Amino acid sequence: MTSVPATMKGVQLTQHGGLDSLTINPSIPVPSLTPNDVLIKVKAAGVNNTDLNTRIGWYSKGDNDADDAGWGGTALNLPLIQGADVCGYIVAVGDNVSNARIGERVLIEPCLFEANSEALSSPWYFGSECDGGFAQYTKVASQHAHAIHSSLSDIELASFPCSYSTAENMLCRAQVTEKDSVLITGASGGVGSAAIQLAKARGAKVVAVTSENKRDAILRLGADATLDRNADFNTYAKAQPFDVVIDLVAGPRWPELLDILKPFGRYATAGAIAGHTVPLDLRTLYLKDLQLLGCTILSEGVFASLIQRIEANQIKPLVSKVYPLEDITRAQQDFERKKHIGKLVLSVE
């Protein structure tokens, strides 16, 4: 049985703000378990938009007011260990969890419905309402630690949980099938690149919005065609409008994403990297009988479905670069530059 130390190394967010808000702490107490918990030795943790958004207070509706800057609309309990993407190994279990789980390699489901052995009235996000995976150890309810059997490395597996479950959830909510044509914005990011693979796994036709220098890589992922970010979406879709739009971008061009949908089309969003406040012409919405879907809380079974797709090799990891945990500021700087395709991952030793 693995010996668990009393303290661990981790990255703590001490306040909302810039990169200087992140502190490497070599002596954080290792989490104590409640009866339904498992303790996980973290091997790798992915970097996500939500990490940066939480750090700067982007989720606040009060001009970055700390009182509502958490993912769930409440204040964060600082200092906080962030990190929603985790691959690791169970090294200890709570009283209600079988010892047989010790030694399992697991991925953590980032959308939590249980914490500290209590059902949550409103879901938490791992690394926001509770400590996450940017540390040597982390804890989570046993039901949210999913065993994974795969030949992929810990680094590769850590690229899946947040982005791929978000993409899978959007596609499930939009009920995408092989009959659909799908436009995916932000296609080179973690969620966008995941959505391409997961939509193709369903047999859908996929057009991905990206930059010219990333076009070939996006086509290799499985997209049937690409559309330049500066292209005229309406002209492109005039002959063949889309059944579904999977949007991570929003911003000033957002109205075009509804214009290019067929009647009864479905629009799903889980991000707004180009701007979160957009104009909506309600006539477009009701005259075309459109569905607008906000997708954050994972639907039941979505993460288990993702695990099955990983184990069946239906999707592949897309790791752009790996950093030691201590280089988290450099990783977040690179993430903000958006020069990569896929995921940036921290290796935790």
Short mmCIF file of C-alpha atoms in Angstrom, two decimals:
data_model
loop_
_atom_site.label_atom_id
_atom_site.label_comp_id
_atom_site.label_asym_id
_atom_site.label_seq_id
_atom_site.Cartn_x
_atom_site.Cartn_y
_atom_site.Cartn_z
CA MET A 1 0.00 0.00 0.00
CA THR A 2 1.32 3.44 -0.94
CA SER A 3 2.46 5.55 1.98
CA VAL A 4 0.66 8.89 2.03
CA PRO A 5 2.59 11.87 3.39
CA ALA A 6 1.09 14.51 5.65
CA THR A 7 1.85 17.39 3.28
CA MET A 8 2.14 17.88 -0.48
CA LYS A 9 3.28 20.30 -3.14
CA GLY A 10 0.63 22.24 -5.04
CA VAL A 11 -0.34 25.48 -6.76
CA GLN A 12 -2.67 27.76 -4.82
CA LEU A 13 -4.75 30.63 -6.15
CA THR A 14 -4.48 33.25 -3.41
CA GLN A 15 -6.61 36.02 -4.96
CA HIS A 16 -8.32 37.00 -8.21
CA GLY A 17 -5.93 38.64 -10.62
CA GLY A 18 -2.86 38.05 -12.76
CA LEU A 19 -0.34 35.24 -12.82
CA ASP A 20 1.17 36.50 -9.57
CA SER A 21 -2.02 35.23 -7.90
CA LEU A 22 -0.65 31.68 -8.30
CA THR A 23 1.73 30.45 -5.60
CA ILE A 24 3.73 27.21 -5.44
CA ASN A 25 3.31 25.86 -1.90
CA PRO A 26 5.49 22.86 -0.93
CA SER A 27 3.70 22.09 2.35
CA ILE A 28 -0.07 21.97 1.80
CA PRO A 29 -1.86 19.46 4.05
CA VAL A 30 -2.89 16.34 2.13
CA PRO A 31 -6.72 16.23 1.95
CA SER A 32 -8.52 14.30 4.68
CA LEU A 33 -11.27 11.93 3.56
CA THR A 34 -14.93 11.77 4.46
CA PRO A 35 -16.62 8.33 4.25
CA ASN A 36 -17.51 8.42 0.51
CA ASP A 37 -14.21 9.90 -0.70
CA VAL A 38 -11.16 8.54 -2.43
CA LEU A 39 -7.67 10.05 -2.26
CA ILE A 40 -5.90 10.28 -5.61
CA LYS A 41 -2.21 10.64 -6.29
CA VAL A 42 -2.23 13.04 -9.24
CA LYS A 43 0.01 12.17 -12.17
CA ALA A 44 -1.14 14.74 -14.72
CA ALA A 45 -3.55 17.67 -14.90
CA GLY A 46 -4.76 19.58 -17.94
CA VAL A 47 -5.01 23.36 -18.30
CA ASN A 48 -8.40 24.84 -19.24
CA ASN A 49 -10.15 28.11 -19.96
CA THR A 50 -12.01 27.75 -16.68
CA ASP A 51 -8.71 27.92 -14.76
CA LEU A 52 -7.88 31.30 -16.28
CA ASN A 53 -11.46 32.54 -16.04
CA THR A 54 -11.64 31.67 -12.35
CA ARG A 55 -8.28 33.26 -11.64
CA ILE A 56 -9.25 36.61 -13.17
CA GLY A 57 -12.83 36.58 -11.83
CA TRP A 58 -14.38 36.34 -15.32
CA TYR A 59 -17.46 34.46 -14.07
CA SER A 60 -18.50 37.39 -11.90
CA LYS A 61 -21.48 39.38 -13.14
CA GLY A 62 -20.44 42.29 -10.91
CA ASP A 63 -17.36 43.52 -12.76
CA ASN A 64 -15.06 40.81 -11.38
CA ASP A 65 -16.54 41.13 -7.91
CA ALA A 66 -15.02 38.39 -5.73
CA ASP A 67 -18.40 37.77 -4.07
CA ASP A 68 -19.70 35.88 -7.12
CA ALA A 69 -16.54 34.99 -9.05
CA GLY A 70 -16.78 31.23 -8.60
CA TRP A 71 -18.01 28.99 -11.41
CA GLY A 72 -21.24 28.45 -9.47
CA GLY A 73 -21.84 32.17 -8.88
CA THR A 74 -20.55 32.30 -5.30
CA ALA A 75 -17.31 33.46 -3.72
CA LEU A 76 -14.33 31.12 -3.85
CA ASN A 77 -12.80 29.70 -0.70
CA LEU A 78 -9.25 31.01 -1.05
CA PRO A 79 -6.53 29.85 -1.15
CA LEU A 80 -7.78 27.39 -3.77
CA ILE A 81 -6.10 24.56 -5.65
CA GLN A 82 -7.45 24.72 -9.20
CA GLY A 83 -7.33 22.05 -11.90
CA ALA A 84 -10.36 20.27 -13.36
CA ASP A 85 -8.54 17.72 -15.56
CA VAL A 86 -7.01 14.92 -13.53
CA CYS A 87 -5.52 11.51 -14.22
CA GLY A 88 -4.14 9.68 -11.20
CA TYR A 89 -4.23 6.62 -8.96
CA ILE A 90 -6.38 5.93 -5.91
CA VAL A 91 -4.12 5.53 -2.86
CA ALA A 92 -6.66 5.66 0.00
CA VAL A 93 -10.40 5.37 0.47
CA GLY A 94 -13.04 6.53 2.93
CA ASP A 95 -14.89 4.19 5.28
CA ASN A 96 -17.77 3.60 2.83
CA VAL A 97 -15.55 2.78 -0.15
CA SER A 98 -14.17 -0.67 -0.95
CA ASN A 99 -10.43 -1.13 -0.44
CA ALA A 100 -10.47 -2.88 -3.81
CA ARG A 101 -10.44 0.56 -5.42
CA ILE A 102 -6.92 1.26 -4.13
CA GLY A 103 -4.52 1.17 -7.06
CA GLU A 104 -7.09 2.02 -9.74
CA ARG A 105 -6.08 4.51 -12.41
CA VAL A 106 -8.90 7.04 -12.65
CA LEU A 107 -10.16 10.13 -14.42
CA ILE A 108 -12.12 12.61 -12.34
CA GLU A 109 -15.53 13.73 -13.54
CA PRO A 110 -15.22 17.51 -13.17
CA CYS A 111 -18.92 18.30 -12.67
CA LEU A 112 -19.65 17.22 -9.10
CA PHE A 113 -22.98 16.18 -7.62
CA GLU A 114 -21.50 15.02 -4.31
CA ALA A 115 -18.84 16.52 -2.06
CA ASN A 116 -17.73 15.68 1.48
CA SER A 117 -20.14 12.72 1.42
CA GLU A 118 -23.18 14.93 0.92
CA ALA A 119 -25.40 15.38 -2.13
CA LEU A 120 -25.10 18.89 -3.56
CA SER A 121 -28.20 20.97 -4.16
CA SER A 122 -26.34 22.74 -6.97
CA PRO A 123 -23.41 21.09 -8.79
CA TRP A 124 -19.84 22.13 -8.06
CA TYR A 125 -16.96 22.29 -10.50
CA PHE A 126 -13.79 20.48 -9.53
CA GLY A 127 -11.10 23.06 -8.82
CA SER A 128 -13.60 25.88 -8.31
CA GLU A 129 -15.99 25.20 -5.44
CA CYS A 130 -13.47 22.73 -4.01
CA ASP A 131 -9.77 22.01 -4.39
CA GLY A 132 -8.77 20.39 -7.67
CA GLY A 133 -5.83 18.68 -9.30
CA PHE A 134 -2.93 21.14 -9.45
CA ALA A 135 -1.25 19.31 -6.57
CA GLN A 136 0.35 15.97 -5.76
CA TYR A 137 -2.85 14.66 -4.14
CA THR A 138 -6.53 15.43 -4.41
CA LYS A 139 -9.78 13.97 -3.14
CA VAL A 140 -13.21 13.47 -4.69
CA ALA A 141 -16.35 11.44 -4.04
CA SER A 142 -15.83 7.85 -5.18
CA GLN A 143 -18.69 8.12 -7.69
CA HIS A 144 -16.79 10.87 -9.53
CA ALA A 145 -13.53 8.88 -9.81
CA HIS A 146 -13.98 6.74 -12.93
CA ALA A 147 -11.68 3.79 -13.46
CA ILE A 148 -10.01 3.89 -16.88
CA HIS A 149 -8.44 0.93 -18.71
CA SER A 150 -6.33 2.19 -21.56
CA SER A 151 -2.87 1.94 -23.08
CA LEU A 152 -2.69 5.73 -23.21
CA SER A 153 -0.27 7.53 -20.89
CA ASP A 154 -1.29 9.50 -17.82
CA ILE A 155 -0.45 12.70 -19.69
CA GLU A 156 -2.64 11.72 -22.63
CA LEU A 157 -5.54 10.69 -20.41
CA ALA A 158 -5.40 13.97 -18.48
CA SER A 159 -6.28 15.78 -21.72
CA PHE A 160 -9.76 14.25 -21.78
CA PRO A 161 -11.96 14.99 -18.72
CA CYS A 162 -12.99 18.64 -18.95
CA SER A 163 -12.82 19.42 -22.66
CA TYR A 164 -14.11 16.11 -23.95
CA SER A 165 -16.92 15.81 -21.42
CA THR A 166 -17.97 19.37 -22.24
CA ALA A 167 -17.99 18.54 -25.95
CA GLU A 168 -19.81 15.23 -25.39
CA ASN A 169 -22.41 17.01 -23.27
CA MET A 170 -23.03 19.64 -25.96
CA LEU A 171 -23.47 17.00 -28.63
CA CYS A 172 -25.78 14.96 -26.40
CA ARG A 173 -27.89 18.01 -25.52
CA ALA A 174 -28.10 18.96 -29.21
CA GLN A 175 -29.01 15.35 -30.07
CA VAL A 176 -26.45 15.12 -32.86
CA THR A 177 -26.74 12.06 -35.12
CA GLU A 178 -25.37 10.84 -38.43
CA LYS A 179 -28.12 12.81 -40.19
CA ASP A 180 -26.80 16.18 -39.02
CA SER A 181 -24.47 18.77 -40.46
CA VAL A 182 -22.59 20.51 -37.65
CA LEU A 183 -20.61 23.76 -37.51
CA ILE A 184 -18.01 23.89 -34.72
CA THR A 185 -16.39 27.19 -33.72
CA GLY A 186 -13.10 27.43 -31.82
CA ALA A 187 -12.16 24.17 -33.49
CA SER A 188 -8.47 24.18 -32.54
CA GLY A 189 -9.11 24.51 -28.79
CA GLY A 190 -9.54 21.66 -26.34
CA VAL A 191 -13.35 21.53 -26.52
CA GLY A 192 -13.52 22.30 -30.23
CA SER A 193 -11.04 19.62 -31.23
CA ALA A 194 -12.86 17.16 -28.96
CA ALA A 195 -16.21 18.09 -30.51
CA ILE A 196 -14.87 17.34 -34.00
CA GLN A 197 -13.89 13.82 -33.00
CA LEU A 198 -17.04 13.13 -31.02
CA ALA A 199 -19.34 14.45 -33.77
CA LYS A 200 -17.55 12.30 -36.34
CA ALA A 201 -17.89 9.30 -34.01
CA ARG A 202 -21.65 9.86 -34.36
CA GLY A 203 -21.38 9.97 -38.14
CA ALA A 204 -22.23 13.67 -38.51
CA LYS A 205 -20.85 15.96 -41.21
CA VAL A 206 -18.51 18.49 -39.57
CA VAL A 207 -17.38 21.92 -40.73
CA ALA A 208 -14.83 23.48 -38.38
CA VAL A 209 -14.10 27.19 -37.99
CA THR A 210 -10.37 27.82 -37.60
CA SER A 211 -7.43 29.82 -38.93
CA GLU A 212 -5.68 28.97 -42.19
CA ASN A 213 -2.45 27.91 -40.46
CA LYS A 214 -4.35 25.30 -38.43
CA ARG A 215 -6.51 24.03 -41.30
CA ASP A 216 -4.52 20.88 -42.16
CA ALA A 217 -4.32 19.76 -38.54
CA ILE A 218 -8.08 20.22 -38.12
CA LEU A 219 -8.78 18.17 -41.26
CA ARG A 220 -6.54 15.41 -39.92
CA LEU A 221 -8.70 15.34 -36.78
CA GLY A 222 -11.64 14.33 -38.97
CA ALA A 223 -13.42 17.54 -40.00
CA ASP A 224 -15.00 17.26 -43.45
CA ALA A 225 -14.22 20.89 -44.22
CA THR A 226 -12.95 24.05 -42.57
CA LEU A 227 -14.17 27.62 -42.66
CA ASP A 228 -11.83 30.54 -42.04
CA ARG A 229 -12.67 32.68 -39.02
CA ASN A 230 -13.03 35.73 -41.26
CA ALA A 231 -15.13 34.03 -43.92
CA ASP A 232 -18.72 35.02 -44.71
CA PHE A 233 -20.67 32.35 -42.84
CA ASN A 234 -23.97 33.22 -44.48
CA THR A 235 -22.60 32.87 -48.00
CA TYR A 236 -21.02 29.53 -47.14
CA ALA A 237 -24.24 28.15 -45.63
CA LYS A 238 -26.70 29.65 -48.12
CA ALA A 239 -27.03 26.47 -50.18
CA GLN A 240 -26.75 24.09 -47.23
CA PRO A 241 -27.55 25.58 -43.82
CA PHE A 242 -26.57 23.66 -40.71
CA ASP A 243 -28.64 21.46 -38.41
CA VAL A 244 -26.44 22.22 -35.38
CA VAL A 245 -23.95 24.86 -34.26
CA ILE A 246 -21.50 23.96 -31.47
CA ASP A 247 -20.14 27.30 -30.28
CA LEU A 248 -17.25 28.11 -27.96
CA VAL A 249 -16.59 31.62 -29.28
CA ALA A 250 -19.67 33.92 -29.32
CA GLY A 251 -18.50 37.54 -29.69
CA PRO A 252 -19.58 40.13 -32.28
CA ARG A 253 -20.30 37.60 -35.04
CA TRP A 254 -22.68 35.58 -32.87
CA PRO A 255 -25.91 36.52 -34.77
CA GLU A 256 -24.52 34.85 -37.89
CA LEU A 257 -24.43 31.53 -36.05
CA LEU A 258 -28.23 31.58 -35.78
CA ASP A 259 -28.68 32.86 -39.34
CA ILE A 260 -26.91 29.78 -40.79
CA LEU A 261 -29.12 27.28 -38.98
CA LYS A 262 -31.97 25.45 -40.68
CA PRO A 263 -35.49 25.81 -39.30
CA PHE A 264 -35.68 23.73 -36.09
CA GLY A 265 -31.89 23.96 -35.85
CA ARG A 266 -30.06 23.58 -32.52
CA TYR A 267 -27.45 25.95 -31.14
CA ALA A 268 -25.34 24.78 -28.18
CA THR A 269 -22.76 26.83 -26.29
CA ALA A 270 -20.29 26.22 -23.48
CA GLY A 271 -17.97 29.18 -23.94
CA ALA A 272 -17.60 32.77 -25.07
CA ILE A 273 -13.92 33.42 -25.69
CA ALA A 274 -14.61 36.29 -28.10
CA GLY A 275 -17.15 38.03 -25.84
CA HIS A 276 -20.05 36.97 -23.65
CA THR A 277 -22.54 39.77 -24.35
CA VAL A 278 -24.20 39.33 -27.75
CA PRO A 279 -27.22 40.77 -29.59
CA LEU A 280 -30.19 38.50 -30.22
CA ASP A 281 -32.89 39.25 -32.76
CA LEU A 282 -35.80 37.32 -31.31
CA ARG A 283 -37.40 37.11 -34.74
CA THR A 284 -34.59 34.82 -35.86
CA LEU A 285 -35.18 32.63 -32.83
CA TYR A 286 -38.94 32.22 -33.07
CA LEU A 287 -39.50 32.41 -36.84
CA LYS A 288 -37.00 29.60 -37.38
CA ASP A 289 -38.16 27.58 -34.33
CA LEU A 290 -34.59 27.34 -33.06
CA GLN A 291 -33.37 25.73 -29.85
CA LEU A 292 -30.73 27.57 -27.80
CA LEU A 293 -28.87 25.29 -25.39
CA GLY A 294 -26.55 26.40 -22.61
CA CYS A 295 -24.38 23.42 -21.67
CA THR A 296 -22.36 23.40 -18.46
CA ILE A 297 -23.75 20.81 -16.04
CA LEU A 298 -23.04 17.34 -17.39
CA SER A 299 -26.13 15.28 -18.18
CA GLU A 300 -26.39 11.89 -16.49
CA GLY A 301 -24.23 9.27 -18.17
CA VAL A 302 -22.14 11.70 -20.24
CA PHE A 303 -18.85 11.09 -18.43
CA ALA A 304 -19.37 7.31 -18.34
CA SER A 305 -20.02 7.45 -22.10
CA LEU A 306 -16.78 9.37 -22.55
CA ILE A 307 -14.85 6.71 -20.62
CA GLN A 308 -16.30 4.04 -22.92
CA ARG A 309 -15.28 5.99 -26.03
CA ILE A 310 -11.72 6.37 -24.71
CA GLU A 311 -11.44 2.67 -23.90
CA ALA A 312 -12.84 1.76 -27.35
CA ASN A 313 -10.27 4.06 -29.04
CA GLN A 314 -13.05 6.01 -30.76
CA ILE A 315 -11.32 9.30 -29.87
CA LYS A 316 -7.70 10.22 -29.46
CA PRO A 317 -5.83 12.62 -27.19
CA LEU A 318 -4.40 15.79 -28.63
CA VAL A 319 -1.62 17.00 -26.33
CA SER A 320 0.21 20.05 -27.65
CA LYS A 321 2.75 20.54 -24.85
CA VAL A 322 3.66 19.23 -21.40
CA TYR A 323 4.97 21.30 -18.46
CA PRO A 324 6.09 20.46 -14.93
CA LEU A 325 3.62 21.62 -12.27
CA GLU A 326 6.03 24.36 -11.22
CA ASP A 327 5.72 25.94 -14.70
CA ILE A 328 2.00 26.59 -14.40
CA THR A 329 2.41 30.32 -15.11
CA ARG A 330 4.21 29.58 -18.38
CA ALA A 331 1.53 27.05 -19.29
CA GLN A 332 -1.22 29.61 -18.68
CA GLN A 333 0.67 32.25 -20.67
CA ASP A 334 0.96 29.83 -23.60
CA PHE A 335 -2.70 28.92 -23.23
CA GLU A 336 -3.73 32.57 -23.52
CA ARG A 337 -1.73 32.98 -26.74
CA LYS A 338 -3.95 30.33 -28.44
CA LYS A 339 -1.13 29.16 -30.72
CA HIS A 340 -1.63 25.51 -29.85
CA ILE A 341 -4.07 22.85 -31.05
CA GLY A 342 -5.65 20.64 -28.40
CA LYS A 343 -4.46 20.57 -24.80
CA LEU A 344 -1.65 21.80 -22.56
CA VAL A 345 -0.95 19.39 -19.69
CA LEU A 346 0.93 19.65 -16.40
CA SER A 347 3.01 16.68 -15.26
CA VAL A 348 2.78 16.20 -11.49
CA GLU A 349 5.63 14.46 -9.64
#
